[in-house]
Amino acid sequence: MSSEIPKKERLDRQIMALRVAKEFKDGNVVNLGIGIPGLAANFVPAGREVIFHSENGVLGYGEITLPGEGDLDLVNAGGQTVKRAPGMCFFSHDESFSIVRGGHLDISVMGAYQVSEKGDLANYMVPERQVGTIGGAMDLAFGAKKLIIVMNHTTKEGDYRIVKKCHYHLTAPKCVDLIITDIAVIEVTKKGLVLKEVAPGWTPEDVQKLTEPKLIVAPHCREIELM
Amino acid sequence: MSSEIPKKERLDRQIMALRVAKEFKDGNVVNLGIGIPGLAANFVPAGREVIFHSENGVLGYGEITLPGEGDLDLVNAGGQTVKRAPGMCFFSHDESFSIVRGGHLDISVMGAYQVSEKGDLANYMVPERQVGTIGGAMDLAFGAKKLIIVMNHTTKEGDYRIVKKCHYHLTAPKCVDLIITDIAVIEVTKKGLVLKEVAPGWTPEDVQKLTEPKLIVAPHCREIELM
Amino acid sequence: MPVNKIVASFDEAVADIQDGAVIMVGGFGTVVSMPSCLLEALDRKGVKNLTTVSNSSGFGADVWRMQGAKFPEDMDILVRNGRIKKAIVSAPVSAMYVNNFEKLLRAGKVEIEMVPQGTLAERVRAAKAGIGGFYVPVGIGTVIEEGKEKKVIDGREYLLELPIKADFALIHAYKGDRWGNLIYRGTSRTFNPTMAGAARVTIAEVDEIVELGELDPEAIVTPGVYVDRVVARPRECPAP
Amino acid sequence: MPVNKIVASFDEAVADIQDGAVIMVGGFGTVVSMPSCLLEALDRKGVKNLTTVSNSSGFGADVWRMQGAKFPEDMDILVRNGRIKKAIVSAPVSAMYVNNFEKLLRAGKVEIEMVPQGTLAERVRAAKAGIGGFYVPVGIGTVIEEGKEKKVIDGREYLLELPIKADFALIHAYKGDRWGNLIYRGTSRTFNPTMAGAARVTIAEVDEIVELGELDPEAIVTPGVYVDRVVARPRECPAP
């Protein structure tokens, strides 16, 4: 439990998704998990062409439609209907995970319950329910070239989510590359967790208070760029 | 070397292919090797619907075209152009061998240099050249539900091809179910080789002279039915 | 005789599925990707002690009816009627709400083998393709590795995963012909072509049966060789 | 910037293939299924000591020219010009006549690893799909089992086969777009989609480049994610 929680304003879901989308480079093939990751599709920087993969067998789909307006045979892995787009294609589940496991995804973005300082990920077992759903998370965590976790920095109760050692069931060990939270952007490196950006109004010291392992503050640590 | 070779007339390639085709049941999925096996496609008994598979990625193709008249993008594994036919479909090489290895072929027909009394098959290493081509033969020999070998009963020099033990490199052990030759039809059983049919004018004794292992003459051994 | 894999009714299509059978069920999460009418028929038949192989464990017909689904049954029909002894599944529960499967699980009334989704797809494919087993890195360092053989290949650690063999595969496709050739529609492809041919008997529920030759040979996804029976959904809504 | 995998020339497409590279070459037996122009460009570049992965070792351009092939080069162009150190191949020689590969083989001028065709396809796919190795029955009791690990699974004996990892895959498709989505034509599909994505860099030679969105999403065989470069064959015959 982190003592003395700063009462500063945190980024909302939309802004976190926007920050995630800044990681997408031209031509990247990206898989977006359910929740905040999914919102990132709406914030691809202007002029960049990003190709979205969904594990239910589609590459290159368009925007999420308004509820009730889409084709039910054209959904992302979260079951939201998406738009047809030029270049899109469909494939079977084994092919979809040949893409995932085979290292053909540039970026996978998902949520988490906990991330350790070594980049271990715990995100499938709902802690309070002692049941969980692995789904595609393990394959994605093992297979993607770059794994970005987007989550609130702490639990509702103020507990650490960035921890020395995960105490929930692991999805995969040493797999996380970048953590984007509602107060910080942290890179997982061999030397440890490197704090690269902080939310407006937050200091590296504030972020450290809400983070169990010791953070290395990057020489050029700066405020999260949101535009 | 078999002594005292009977000088009776043997079946020609067309007739052997016709006899092979009698094995095809309604709805069978059949892979035909290069040579005599390929000819069997022309002799499917009237009224039977047989679906031909070729390992280069096609199911349900039609007849072999006249040379020079076909579409070069529609060939069987021997490179002969074949006709389009309703129900035909194309697939990749990995899918093609998922069909083969996975046991989805009812019948595979191929040639051989030697077959042993246990059903061992030797058909890829050209004996006199000491080089060979495995191609799809091993996968087919291991994967097909029923493997039919069609070949001349003896070599040009009169040597046995149905032998106690193959001395050429094996394609697969214990894989042959039925041997159709220019003088006989022989089933490979756990008890040994069972002579079921003989060519017109041939006796079981004649066939035995040209066969190294001891043949079990079937109670109802009869002349090969050709119509 | 012309090959004819078309059967007249869903009840006939599942008539030989017995108690204790291992059943693959295609589709992903949304009901439109699933063989709803086959699931209904199987439930009607009253089989017990099934082992099921599927991506998810169902949301229940009510959820899908609210969304206007014409054929609303998913895996939940087998779950809520107590037909499942063991589920081999990737996404058994929902983060959003407690489904019937979770209730059975908590009550100790169903066994579960949870499998990472890609490994599930590959294990199903292995059964179809005659692969005796295969090595994947997925699951190393997690609960998935428990009881499995590990092997270092080319400097990386892998787990041995085995094929999942089943008696029946129930799948859903868009169109099919009398040879069993199938095409799908959009993202409703998912596990359906993966499971086609992976069981001893594959039964395809299709929206429409077409004449042999109508499907484009370049666009057929499932070659008929993998399919044993084809049964068409009714054109009109069944009575509720 | 829009994704654009289209490169202007065959020479540019193969410019970074170095001596000693491991090269997959798609197609089967007939030249129309093969990336002829890429093979020509690779030969022009003068690379040496290649390890090649292909179904066959070629018949030679003369054979195909007689049949009227517009783009007649097959694997033989690399064989006859001594560019191959080792061939991983399923059908290296012909029962009908002695090809150039057989001559090199007899002269001890090339190494060979002969692989059953289905195992070759599966080993290539394994590289693409991140599979560390897999077990097949094919080859048990034959020379293929030499030096390989055996394992009994579920009462049957299997051989461990490993993925074939390559630097480049040269493939041929019918049509492609700027994302690298590909379709094929008839039986010229074969090893081409199997190899797409199995190497570090996949280069597709296509008959025609089409606008993004022109290919039917239901009929795309190779998703663009597997393809790095697309180069179109000239519409007119090249000068002989």
Short mmCIF file of C-alpha atoms in Angstrom, two decimals, chain B residues 26-29 47-51 59-60 84-91 94-99 101-105, chain C residues 1-5 125 127-131 177-179 181 197-198 212-213 215-218 220-226:
data_model
loop_
_atom_site.label_atom_id
_atom_site.label_comp_id
_atom_site.label_asym_id
_atom_site.label_seq_id
_atom_site.Cartn_x
_atom_site.Cartn_y
_atom_site.Cartn_z
CA ASP B 26 -18.61 -43.25 -54.25
CA GLY B 27 -17.36 -40.11 -52.59
CA ASN B 28 -13.81 -41.35 -52.10
CA VAL B 29 -11.11 -38.70 -52.00
CA GLY B 47 -22.20 -43.24 -61.95
CA ARG B 48 -19.56 -43.00 -59.23
CA GLU B 49 -18.44 -39.60 -58.03
CA VAL B 50 -14.82 -39.59 -56.96
CA ILE B 51 -12.97 -36.48 -55.77
CA LEU B 59 -9.32 -31.04 -54.82
CA GLY B 60 -12.03 -32.05 -57.26
CA ARG B 84 -12.00 -27.12 -64.20
CA ALA B 85 -14.90 -28.94 -62.58
CA PRO B 86 -17.74 -27.93 -60.27
CA GLY B 87 -16.80 -28.25 -56.60
CA MET B 88 -13.09 -27.86 -57.22
CA CYS B 89 -11.03 -25.79 -54.80
CA PHE B 90 -7.43 -24.65 -54.32
CA PHE B 91 -5.29 -24.41 -51.20
CA ASP B 94 0.66 -26.77 -45.89
CA GLU B 95 -3.11 -27.23 -46.14
CA SER B 96 -2.64 -29.84 -48.85
CA PHE B 97 -0.46 -31.93 -46.56
CA SER B 98 -2.71 -31.33 -43.60
CA ILE B 99 -5.20 -33.25 -45.75
CA ARG B 101 -0.95 -36.39 -43.13
CA GLY B 102 -4.17 -35.87 -41.22
CA GLY B 103 -5.73 -39.00 -42.69
CA HIS B 104 -8.35 -37.28 -44.83
CA LEU B 105 -7.50 -39.13 -48.04
CA MET C 1 -24.11 -41.82 -56.86
CA PRO C 2 -23.40 -38.13 -56.46
CA VAL C 3 -21.71 -37.26 -53.19
CA ASN C 4 -24.30 -35.67 -50.96
CA LYS C 5 -23.36 -34.50 -47.48
CA ARG C 125 -5.22 -27.78 -36.13
CA ALA C 127 -5.47 -32.96 -34.70
CA LYS C 128 -6.62 -32.15 -38.21
CA ALA C 129 -3.13 -32.16 -39.72
CA GLY C 130 -1.82 -35.39 -38.18
CA ILE C 131 0.73 -33.59 -36.00
CA ASP C 177 -22.35 -27.18 -51.12
CA ARG C 178 -23.09 -30.89 -51.28
CA TRP C 179 -19.39 -31.78 -51.20
CA ASN C 181 -17.02 -26.96 -49.42
CA GLY C 197 -11.73 -31.73 -40.19
CA ALA C 198 -10.23 -31.81 -36.70
CA LEU C 212 -21.92 -27.48 -56.58
CA GLY C 213 -19.75 -25.10 -58.60
CA LEU C 215 -18.59 -21.24 -54.81
CA ASP C 216 -15.48 -19.63 -56.32
CA PRO C 217 -12.72 -22.29 -56.18
CA GLU C 218 -10.20 -19.57 -55.32
CA ILE C 220 -13.37 -21.66 -50.78
CA VAL C 221 -11.96 -21.59 -47.27
CA THR C 222 -12.77 -25.12 -46.10
CA PRO C 223 -12.26 -27.86 -48.69
CA GLY C 224 -15.13 -30.35 -48.62
CA VAL C 225 -12.79 -33.17 -47.62
CA TYR C 226 -12.91 -31.86 -44.05
#
